Coordinates of C-alpha atoms in Angstrom, one line a residue:
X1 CA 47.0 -84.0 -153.5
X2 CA 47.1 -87.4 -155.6
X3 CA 45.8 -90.3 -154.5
X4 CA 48.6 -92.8 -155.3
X5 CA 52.1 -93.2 -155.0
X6 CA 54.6 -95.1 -157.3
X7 CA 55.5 -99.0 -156.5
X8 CA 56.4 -99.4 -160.3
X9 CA 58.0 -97.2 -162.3
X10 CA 58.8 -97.4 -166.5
X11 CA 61.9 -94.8 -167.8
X12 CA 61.3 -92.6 -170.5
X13 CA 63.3 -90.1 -172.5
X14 CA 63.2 -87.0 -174.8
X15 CA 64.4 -87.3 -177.8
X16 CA 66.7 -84.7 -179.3
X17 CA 65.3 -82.1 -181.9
X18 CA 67.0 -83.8 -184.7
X19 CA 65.5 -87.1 -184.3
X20 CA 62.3 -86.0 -183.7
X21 CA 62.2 -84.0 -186.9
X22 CA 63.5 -87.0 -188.5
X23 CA 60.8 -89.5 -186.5
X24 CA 58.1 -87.1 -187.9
X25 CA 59.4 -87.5 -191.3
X26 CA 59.1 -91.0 -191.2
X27 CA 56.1 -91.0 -189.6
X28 CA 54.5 -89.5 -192.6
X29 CA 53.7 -86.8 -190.4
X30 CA 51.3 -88.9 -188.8
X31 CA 51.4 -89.7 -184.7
X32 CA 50.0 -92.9 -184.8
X33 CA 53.1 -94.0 -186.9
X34 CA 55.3 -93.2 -184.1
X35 CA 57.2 -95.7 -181.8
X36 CA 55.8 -95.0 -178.2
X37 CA 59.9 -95.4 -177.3
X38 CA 59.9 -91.4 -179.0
X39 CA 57.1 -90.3 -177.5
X40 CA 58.3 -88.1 -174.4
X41 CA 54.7 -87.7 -173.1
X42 CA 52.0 -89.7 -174.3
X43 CA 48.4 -87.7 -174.9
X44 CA 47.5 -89.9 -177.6
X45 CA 44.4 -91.9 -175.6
X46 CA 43.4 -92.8 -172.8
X47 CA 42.2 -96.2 -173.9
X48 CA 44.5 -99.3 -172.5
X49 CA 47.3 -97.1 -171.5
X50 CA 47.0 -96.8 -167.7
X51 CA 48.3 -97.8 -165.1
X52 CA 46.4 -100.7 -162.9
X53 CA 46.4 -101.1 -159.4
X54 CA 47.8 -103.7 -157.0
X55 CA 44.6 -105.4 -156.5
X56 CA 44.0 -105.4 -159.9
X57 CA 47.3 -107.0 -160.7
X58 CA 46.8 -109.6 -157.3
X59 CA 43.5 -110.9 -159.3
X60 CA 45.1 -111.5 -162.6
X61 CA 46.9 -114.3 -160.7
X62 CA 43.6 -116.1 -159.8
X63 CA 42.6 -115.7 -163.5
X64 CA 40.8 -119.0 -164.3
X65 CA 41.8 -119.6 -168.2
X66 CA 39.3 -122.4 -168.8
X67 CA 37.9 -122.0 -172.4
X68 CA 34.2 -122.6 -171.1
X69 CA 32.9 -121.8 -167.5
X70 CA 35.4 -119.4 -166.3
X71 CA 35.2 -118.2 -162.6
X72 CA 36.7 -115.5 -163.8
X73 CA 33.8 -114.6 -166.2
X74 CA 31.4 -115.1 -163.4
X75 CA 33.5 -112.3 -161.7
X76 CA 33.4 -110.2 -164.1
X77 CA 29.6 -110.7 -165.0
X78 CA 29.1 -109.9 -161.0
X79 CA 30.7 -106.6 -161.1
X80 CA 29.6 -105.3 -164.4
X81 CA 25.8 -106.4 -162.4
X82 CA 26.8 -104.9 -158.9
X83 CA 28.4 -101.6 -160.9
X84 CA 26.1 -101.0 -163.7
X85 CA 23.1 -102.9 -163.4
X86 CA 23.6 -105.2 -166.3
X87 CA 23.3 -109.1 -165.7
X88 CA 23.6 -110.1 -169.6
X89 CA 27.0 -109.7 -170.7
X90 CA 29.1 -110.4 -174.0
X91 CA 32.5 -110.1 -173.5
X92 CA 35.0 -108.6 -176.2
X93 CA 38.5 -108.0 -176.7
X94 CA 37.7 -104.5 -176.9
X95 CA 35.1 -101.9 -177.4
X96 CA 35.3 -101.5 -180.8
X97 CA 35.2 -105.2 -180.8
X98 CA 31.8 -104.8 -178.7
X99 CA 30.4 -102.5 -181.7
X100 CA 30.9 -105.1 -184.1
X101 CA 29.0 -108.0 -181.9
X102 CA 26.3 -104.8 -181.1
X103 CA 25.6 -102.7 -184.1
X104 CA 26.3 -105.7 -186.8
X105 CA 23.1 -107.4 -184.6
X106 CA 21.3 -104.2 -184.6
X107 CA 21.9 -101.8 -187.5
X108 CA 21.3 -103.3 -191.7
X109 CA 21.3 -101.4 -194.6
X110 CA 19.2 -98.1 -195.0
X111 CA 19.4 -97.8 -191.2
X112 CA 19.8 -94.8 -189.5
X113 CA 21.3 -94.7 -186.2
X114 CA 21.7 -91.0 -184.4
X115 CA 23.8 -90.1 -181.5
X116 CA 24.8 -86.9 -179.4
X117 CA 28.2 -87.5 -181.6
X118 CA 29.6 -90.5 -183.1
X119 CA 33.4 -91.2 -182.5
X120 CA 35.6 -92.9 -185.3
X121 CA 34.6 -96.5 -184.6
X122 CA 30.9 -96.0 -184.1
X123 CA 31.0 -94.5 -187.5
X124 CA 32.6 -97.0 -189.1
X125 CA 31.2 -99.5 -187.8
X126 CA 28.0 -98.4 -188.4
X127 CA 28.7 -97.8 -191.8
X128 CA 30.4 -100.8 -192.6
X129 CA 26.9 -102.3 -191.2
X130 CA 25.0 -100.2 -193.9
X131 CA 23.6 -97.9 -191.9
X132 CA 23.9 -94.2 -191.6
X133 CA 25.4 -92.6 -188.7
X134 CA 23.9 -89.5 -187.8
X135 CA 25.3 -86.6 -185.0
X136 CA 22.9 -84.9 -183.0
X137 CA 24.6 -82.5 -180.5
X138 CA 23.2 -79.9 -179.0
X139 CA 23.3 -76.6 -181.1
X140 CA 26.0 -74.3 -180.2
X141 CA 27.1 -77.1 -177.6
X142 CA 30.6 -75.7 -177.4
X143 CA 30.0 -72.3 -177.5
X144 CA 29.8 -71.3 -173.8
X145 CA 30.1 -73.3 -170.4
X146 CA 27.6 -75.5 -170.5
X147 CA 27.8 -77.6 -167.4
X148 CA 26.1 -80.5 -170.1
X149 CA 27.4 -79.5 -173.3
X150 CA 27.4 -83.4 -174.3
X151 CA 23.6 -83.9 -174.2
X152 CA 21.3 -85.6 -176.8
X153 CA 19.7 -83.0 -179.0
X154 CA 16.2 -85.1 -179.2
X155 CA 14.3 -82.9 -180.8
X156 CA 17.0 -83.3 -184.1
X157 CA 16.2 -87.1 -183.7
X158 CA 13.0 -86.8 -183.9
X159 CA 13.4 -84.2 -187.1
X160 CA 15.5 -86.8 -188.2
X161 CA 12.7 -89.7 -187.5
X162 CA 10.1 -87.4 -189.9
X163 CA 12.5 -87.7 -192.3
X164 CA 13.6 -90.9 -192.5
X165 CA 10.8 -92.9 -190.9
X166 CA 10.5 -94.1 -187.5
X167 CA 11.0 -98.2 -188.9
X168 CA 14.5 -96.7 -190.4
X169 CA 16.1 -95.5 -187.2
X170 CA 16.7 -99.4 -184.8
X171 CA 18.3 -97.6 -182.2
X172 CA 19.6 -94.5 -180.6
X173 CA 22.6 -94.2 -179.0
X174 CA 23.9 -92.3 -176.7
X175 CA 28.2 -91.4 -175.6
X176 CA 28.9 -90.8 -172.2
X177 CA 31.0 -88.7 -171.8
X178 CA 30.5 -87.2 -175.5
X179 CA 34.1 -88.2 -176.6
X180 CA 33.9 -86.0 -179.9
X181 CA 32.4 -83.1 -178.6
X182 CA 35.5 -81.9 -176.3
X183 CA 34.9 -85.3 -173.9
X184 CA 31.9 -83.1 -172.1
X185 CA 29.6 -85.1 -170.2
X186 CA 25.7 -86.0 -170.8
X187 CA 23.1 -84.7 -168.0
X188 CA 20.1 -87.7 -166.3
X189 CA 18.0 -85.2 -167.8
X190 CA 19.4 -86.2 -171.1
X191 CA 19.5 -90.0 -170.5
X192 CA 16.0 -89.9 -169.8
X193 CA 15.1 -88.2 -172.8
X194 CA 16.8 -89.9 -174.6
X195 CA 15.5 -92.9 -173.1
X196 CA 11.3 -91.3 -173.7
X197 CA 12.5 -91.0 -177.5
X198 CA 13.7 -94.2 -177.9
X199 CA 10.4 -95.5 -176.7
X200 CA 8.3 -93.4 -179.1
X201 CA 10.7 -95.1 -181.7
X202 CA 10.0 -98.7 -180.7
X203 CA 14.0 -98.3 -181.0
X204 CA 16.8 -99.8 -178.7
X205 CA 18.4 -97.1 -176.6
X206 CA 22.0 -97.8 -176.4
X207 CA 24.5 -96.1 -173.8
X208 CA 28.3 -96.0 -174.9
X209 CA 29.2 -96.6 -171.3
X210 CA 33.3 -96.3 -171.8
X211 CA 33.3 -93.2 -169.4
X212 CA 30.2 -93.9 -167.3
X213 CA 32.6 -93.2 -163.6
X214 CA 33.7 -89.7 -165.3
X215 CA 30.2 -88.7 -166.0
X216 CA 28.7 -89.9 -163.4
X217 CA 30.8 -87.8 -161.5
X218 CA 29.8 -84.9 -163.6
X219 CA 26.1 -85.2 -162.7
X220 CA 26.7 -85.2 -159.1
X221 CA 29.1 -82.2 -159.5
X222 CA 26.5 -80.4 -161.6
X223 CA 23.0 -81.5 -162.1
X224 CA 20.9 -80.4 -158.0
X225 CA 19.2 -83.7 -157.8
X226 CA 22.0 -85.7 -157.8
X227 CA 24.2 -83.7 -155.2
X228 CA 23.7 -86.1 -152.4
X229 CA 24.7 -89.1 -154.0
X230 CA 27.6 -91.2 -154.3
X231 CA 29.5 -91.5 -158.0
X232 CA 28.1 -95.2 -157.7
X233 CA 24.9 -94.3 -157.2
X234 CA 24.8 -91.9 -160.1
X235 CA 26.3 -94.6 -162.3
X236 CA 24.0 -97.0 -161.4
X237 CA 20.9 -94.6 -161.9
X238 CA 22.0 -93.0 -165.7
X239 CA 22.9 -96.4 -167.0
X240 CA 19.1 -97.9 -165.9
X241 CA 17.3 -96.2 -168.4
X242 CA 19.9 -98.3 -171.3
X243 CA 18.1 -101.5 -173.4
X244 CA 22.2 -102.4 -173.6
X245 CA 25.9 -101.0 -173.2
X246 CA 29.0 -101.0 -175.1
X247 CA 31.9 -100.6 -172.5
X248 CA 35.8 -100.6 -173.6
X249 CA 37.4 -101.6 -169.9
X250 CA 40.1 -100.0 -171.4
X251 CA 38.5 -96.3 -170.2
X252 CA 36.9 -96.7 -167.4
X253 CA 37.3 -100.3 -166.1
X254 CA 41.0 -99.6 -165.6
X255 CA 42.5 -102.4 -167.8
X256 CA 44.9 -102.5 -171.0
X257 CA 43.1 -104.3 -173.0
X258 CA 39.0 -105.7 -173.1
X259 CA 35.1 -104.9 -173.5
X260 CA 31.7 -106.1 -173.4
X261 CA 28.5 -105.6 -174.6
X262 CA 25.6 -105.7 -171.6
X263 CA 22.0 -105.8 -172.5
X264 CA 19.4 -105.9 -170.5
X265 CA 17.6 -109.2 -169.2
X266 CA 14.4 -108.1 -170.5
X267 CA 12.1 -110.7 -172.5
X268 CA 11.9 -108.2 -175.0
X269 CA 15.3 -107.9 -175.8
X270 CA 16.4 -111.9 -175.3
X271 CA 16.3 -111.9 -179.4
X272 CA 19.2 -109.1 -179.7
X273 CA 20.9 -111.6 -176.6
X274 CA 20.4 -114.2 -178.7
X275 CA 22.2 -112.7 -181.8
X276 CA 24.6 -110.5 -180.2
X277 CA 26.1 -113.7 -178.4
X278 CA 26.4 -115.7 -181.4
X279 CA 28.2 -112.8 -183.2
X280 CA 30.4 -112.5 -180.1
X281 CA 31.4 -116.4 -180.4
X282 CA 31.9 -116.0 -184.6
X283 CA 33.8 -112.6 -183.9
X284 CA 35.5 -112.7 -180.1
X285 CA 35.4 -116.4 -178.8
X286 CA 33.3 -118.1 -176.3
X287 CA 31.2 -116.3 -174.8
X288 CA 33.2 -117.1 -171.3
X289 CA 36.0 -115.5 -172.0
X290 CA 35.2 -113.2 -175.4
X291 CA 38.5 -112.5 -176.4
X292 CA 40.4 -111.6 -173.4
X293 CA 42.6 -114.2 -170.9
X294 CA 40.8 -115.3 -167.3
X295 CA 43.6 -112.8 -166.1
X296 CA 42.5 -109.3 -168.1
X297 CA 38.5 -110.7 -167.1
X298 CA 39.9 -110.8 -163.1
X299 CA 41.8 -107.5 -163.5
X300 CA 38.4 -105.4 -165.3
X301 CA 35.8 -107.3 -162.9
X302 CA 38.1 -104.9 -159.8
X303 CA 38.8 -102.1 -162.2
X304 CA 35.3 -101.3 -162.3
X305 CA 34.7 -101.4 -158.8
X306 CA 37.6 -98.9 -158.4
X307 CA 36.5 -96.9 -161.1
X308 CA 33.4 -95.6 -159.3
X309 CA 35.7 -94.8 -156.0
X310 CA 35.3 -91.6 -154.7
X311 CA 39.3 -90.7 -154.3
X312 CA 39.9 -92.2 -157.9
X313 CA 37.4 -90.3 -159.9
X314 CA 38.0 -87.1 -157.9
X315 CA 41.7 -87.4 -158.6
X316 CA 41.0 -88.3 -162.4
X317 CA 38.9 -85.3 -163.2
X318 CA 40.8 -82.9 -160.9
X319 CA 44.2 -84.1 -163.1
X320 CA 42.7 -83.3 -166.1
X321 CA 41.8 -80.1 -165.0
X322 CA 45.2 -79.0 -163.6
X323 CA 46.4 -79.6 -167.2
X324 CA 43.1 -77.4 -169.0
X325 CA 44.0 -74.5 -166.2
X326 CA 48.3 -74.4 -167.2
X327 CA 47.8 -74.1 -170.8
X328 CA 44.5 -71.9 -170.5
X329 CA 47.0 -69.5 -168.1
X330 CA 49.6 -69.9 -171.6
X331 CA 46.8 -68.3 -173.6
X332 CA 46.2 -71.8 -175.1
X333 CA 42.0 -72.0 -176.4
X334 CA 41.2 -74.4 -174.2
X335 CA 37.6 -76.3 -174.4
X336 CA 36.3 -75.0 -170.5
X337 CA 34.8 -76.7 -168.6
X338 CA 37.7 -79.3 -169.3
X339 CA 36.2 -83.0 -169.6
X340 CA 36.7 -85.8 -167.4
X341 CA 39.5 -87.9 -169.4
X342 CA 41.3 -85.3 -172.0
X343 CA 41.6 -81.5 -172.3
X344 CA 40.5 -80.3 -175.7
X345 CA 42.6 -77.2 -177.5
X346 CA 41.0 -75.3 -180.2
X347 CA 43.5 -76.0 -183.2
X348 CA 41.9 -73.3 -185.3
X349 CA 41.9 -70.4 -182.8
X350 CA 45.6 -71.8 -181.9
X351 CA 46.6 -71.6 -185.5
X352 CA 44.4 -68.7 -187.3
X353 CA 46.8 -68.6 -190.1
X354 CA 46.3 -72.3 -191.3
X355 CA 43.4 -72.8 -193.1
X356 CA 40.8 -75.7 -193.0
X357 CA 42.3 -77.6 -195.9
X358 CA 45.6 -77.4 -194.9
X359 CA 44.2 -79.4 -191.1
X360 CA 45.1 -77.3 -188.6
X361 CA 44.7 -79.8 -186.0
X362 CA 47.1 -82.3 -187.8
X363 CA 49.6 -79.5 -187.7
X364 CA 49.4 -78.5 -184.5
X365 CA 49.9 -82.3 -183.0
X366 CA 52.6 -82.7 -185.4
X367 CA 54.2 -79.5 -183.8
X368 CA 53.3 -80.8 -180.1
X369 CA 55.8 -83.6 -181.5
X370 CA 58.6 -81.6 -183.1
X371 CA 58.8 -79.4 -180.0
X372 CA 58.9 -81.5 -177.0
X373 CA 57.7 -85.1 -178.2
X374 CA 54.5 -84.8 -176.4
X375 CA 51.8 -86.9 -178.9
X376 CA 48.2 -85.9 -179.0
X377 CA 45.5 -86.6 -181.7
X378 CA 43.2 -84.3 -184.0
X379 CA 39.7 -84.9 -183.7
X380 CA 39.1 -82.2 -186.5
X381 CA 38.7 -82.5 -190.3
X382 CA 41.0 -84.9 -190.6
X383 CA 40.0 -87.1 -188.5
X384 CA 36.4 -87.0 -189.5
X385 CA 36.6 -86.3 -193.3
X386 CA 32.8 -84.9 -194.7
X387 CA 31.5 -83.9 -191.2
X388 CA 31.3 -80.4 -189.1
X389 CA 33.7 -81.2 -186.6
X390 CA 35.5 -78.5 -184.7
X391 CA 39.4 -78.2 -185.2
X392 CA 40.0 -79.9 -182.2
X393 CA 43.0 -81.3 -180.8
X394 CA 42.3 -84.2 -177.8
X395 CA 45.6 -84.6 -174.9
X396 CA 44.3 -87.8 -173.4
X397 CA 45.9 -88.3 -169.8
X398 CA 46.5 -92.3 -169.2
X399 CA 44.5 -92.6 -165.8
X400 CA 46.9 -92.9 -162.8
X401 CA 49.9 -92.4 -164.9
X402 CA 51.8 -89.1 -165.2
X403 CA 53.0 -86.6 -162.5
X404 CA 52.8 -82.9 -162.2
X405 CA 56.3 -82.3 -164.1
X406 CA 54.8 -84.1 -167.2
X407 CA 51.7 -81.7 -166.9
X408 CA 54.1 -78.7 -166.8
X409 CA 56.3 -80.3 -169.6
X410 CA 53.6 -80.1 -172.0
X411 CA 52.7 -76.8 -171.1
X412 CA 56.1 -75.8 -171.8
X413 CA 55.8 -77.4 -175.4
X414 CA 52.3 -75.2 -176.1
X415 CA 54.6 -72.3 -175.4
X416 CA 57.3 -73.2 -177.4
X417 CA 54.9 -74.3 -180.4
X418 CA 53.0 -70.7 -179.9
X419 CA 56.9 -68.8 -180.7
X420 CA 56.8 -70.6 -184.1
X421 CA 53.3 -69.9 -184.7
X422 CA 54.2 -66.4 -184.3
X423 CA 57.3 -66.6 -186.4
X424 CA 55.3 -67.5 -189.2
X425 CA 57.3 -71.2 -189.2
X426 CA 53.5 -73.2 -189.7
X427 CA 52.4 -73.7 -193.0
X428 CA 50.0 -76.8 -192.5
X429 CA 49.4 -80.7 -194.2
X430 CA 48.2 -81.5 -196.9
X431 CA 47.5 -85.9 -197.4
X432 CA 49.5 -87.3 -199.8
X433 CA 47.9 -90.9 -198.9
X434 CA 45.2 -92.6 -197.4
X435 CA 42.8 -95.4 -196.8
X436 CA 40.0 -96.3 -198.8
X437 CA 37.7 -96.1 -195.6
X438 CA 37.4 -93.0 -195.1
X439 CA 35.5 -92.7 -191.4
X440 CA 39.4 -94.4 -190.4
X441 CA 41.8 -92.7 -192.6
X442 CA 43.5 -90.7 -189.5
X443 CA 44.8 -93.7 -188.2
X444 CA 47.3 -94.4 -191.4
X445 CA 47.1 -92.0 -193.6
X446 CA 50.0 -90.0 -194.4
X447 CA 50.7 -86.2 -194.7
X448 CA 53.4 -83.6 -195.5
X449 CA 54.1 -80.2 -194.7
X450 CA 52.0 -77.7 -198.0
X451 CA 56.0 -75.4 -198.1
X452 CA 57.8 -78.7 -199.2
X453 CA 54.5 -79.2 -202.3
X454 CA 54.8 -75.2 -203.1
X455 CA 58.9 -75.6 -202.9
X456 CA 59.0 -78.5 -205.8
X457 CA 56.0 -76.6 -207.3
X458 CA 58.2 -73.8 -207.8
X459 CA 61.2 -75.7 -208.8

């Protein structure tokens, strides 16, 4: 049963075949060229695309837009200290906005920084900071149910440590819930670990916090020590092990747009305050308001409150669910157990006649498209050029957003996509251009269908 009902409503339509075939085209057969006004259902992210709630919308009248010494700041700084235990904050316009202030104060050339698994931005910004981002999942994470199949593999940080040098590595960072790996979520257990490695590195330990709520309620659901306690209270007690945060309030503090960078008010780490906040004034904007209007600071300082809600987050995971259980029923390769924001669909079991090269995950969301205008995104090869990433395709549900009849619409679509797998109709991409930054090209690069290269070939 959902916990909300409808007070504002936004129409949408579905495109015909013909002009979504021709949309794709144009598109350069690449979703993130689409205009949302043809997108039927909208799987692309999660991030900045939910709906917020009355209260939330009531405190963006209050919003104090003073340049310096907002109230609404002060709000915000309260709630990110009442929700996750961080009194220090850096606000930003959004989270990859909070990497830059973070990892361009942390991370310099020859660095190495590992994680359980970076997403795009990490990577790039890491990168673009002259440092080395390195993945550390668990071995094998994805290959059976795993209640933590996000988790830290330490022990490869510290092989990675022996290899590099312990001075090389300034932090290690952690993703919860491990957005790459199939969005699955990241034990205490882990944290801690994590948090015991750090320390033999003399290395900041850094929590990517943008889905704390959704893990948190995760641990209770899963790991026996934490079966008692409230989704706040887990929150509260995997994020205290964290020297600082990088949050996008555009996951999991309900909002459209904003971040924030939280460190720890700890003597030790007032010199990464120090330079963090001046990088967030160059970068963001004072430091009161980082980026963001008094009215987006108001509406995050209640989205985060909510967000740790016991109705919310049950009906946000159990949403995501529903949609991993109708297209596993379809025969769709499903990632189980789903994760707490997006189901995960094996591209390269879905399409076992497109090969690696040809991005079977690019071709499947381009066929999501062409048969029902539902948009996705490939977290594969493509997206992750030089990396072994699973052929995975992410459906990101907006939080409080769609209904059951969108859920089933996209089911619907798998189905119809599966006939023209099995009519032999999907051939595959191949890039025909692309950025010069590589970690980023699956956001403009552009693609066509291998049959139209082999029909001029032939001609």
């Amino acid at each position: 049963m959902r916990a909300y009902k409808a007070k504002m409503v936004s129409p949408i339509r579905l495109p015909d075949r013909d002009e979504r075939e021709a949309n794709l085209e144009r598109a350069g057969y690449n979703v993130f060229n689409l205009d949302s006004e043809a997108v039927f259902v909208d799987l692309l992210t999660d991030s900045g695309t939910g709906t917020m709630s009355e209260n939330q919308w009531a405190a963006m009248l209050t919003g104090d837009e003073a340049y310096a010494g907002s109230q609404s700041f002060d709000r915000l700084q309260q709630a990110v200290a009442d929700v996750m235990g961080f009194e220090r904050i850096i606000p930003a316009h959004q989270g990859r906005g909070a990497e830059n202030v973070l990892y361009g104060a942390l991370v310099g050339e020859g660095d190495y920084v590992p994680n359980n698994t970076h997403f795009d931005t990490t990577r790039a910004h890491i990168a673009n900071s002259g440092g080395e981002p390195v993945d550390c999942p668990r071995e094998g994470a994805l290959d059976d149910d795993r209640p933590f199949a996000g988790d830290l593999d330490v022990e490869a940080v510290r092989d990675l440590v022996d290899e590099v040098g312990a001075e090389n590595v300034p932090a290690v960072l952690l993703t919860i819930t491990n957005n790459s790996l199939a969005g699955q979520p990241v034990s205490v257990e882990n944290v801690r670990a994590a948090r015991e490695v750090a320390d033999e590195l003399d290395a900041v330990f850094v929590i990517d916090a943008c889905r704390f709520a959704e893990n948190a309620y995760f641990v209770r659901e899963r790991e026996p020590e934490f079966a008692d306690d409230s989704v706040a209270e887990v929150a509260r007690e995997q994020l205290s092990y964290a020297d600082a945060v990088v949050m996008s309030g555009k996951k999991d503090g309900l909002v459209n747009v904003g971040g924030f960078v939280g460190i720890r008010d700890d003597p030790e780490l007032d010199d990464l305050y120090a330079t963090a906040r001046e990088r967030g004034i160059l970068y963001e904007g004072f430091t009161t308001y980082g980026g963001m209007a008094g009215r987006d600071l108001e509406a995050m300082a209640v989205g985060l409150r909510e967000a740790v809600e016991e109705r919310y987050v049950a009906d946000r995971v159990d949403q995501v669910r529903r949609l991993g259980d109708l297209l596993a029923d379809r025969g769709v390769p499903v990632q189980r157990p789903t994760g707490g924001h997006a189901v995960y669909v094996d591209a390269a079991a879905f399409l076992p006649d497109v090969p690696a090269d040809r991005f079977p995950g690019q071709a499947l969301v381009c066929e999501l498209y062409r048969e029902g205008a539902v948009r996705g995104v490939e977290l594969g090869s493509f997206a992750f050029p030089e990396t072994d990433r699973p052929e995975l395709v992410r459906l990101s549900l907006p939080r409080r957003t769609y209904g059951a009849d969108h859920l089933e619409h996209v089911a619907e679509t798998f189905e119809r996509v599966a006939d023209r797998r099995d009519a032999g109709e999907i051939a595959g991409l191949e890039i025909v251009d692309e950025p010069e930054m590589a970690e980023l090209r699956h956001f403009s690069a552009e693609l066509r269908p291998v049959r139209e290269r082999e029909a001029t070939t032939a001609d």
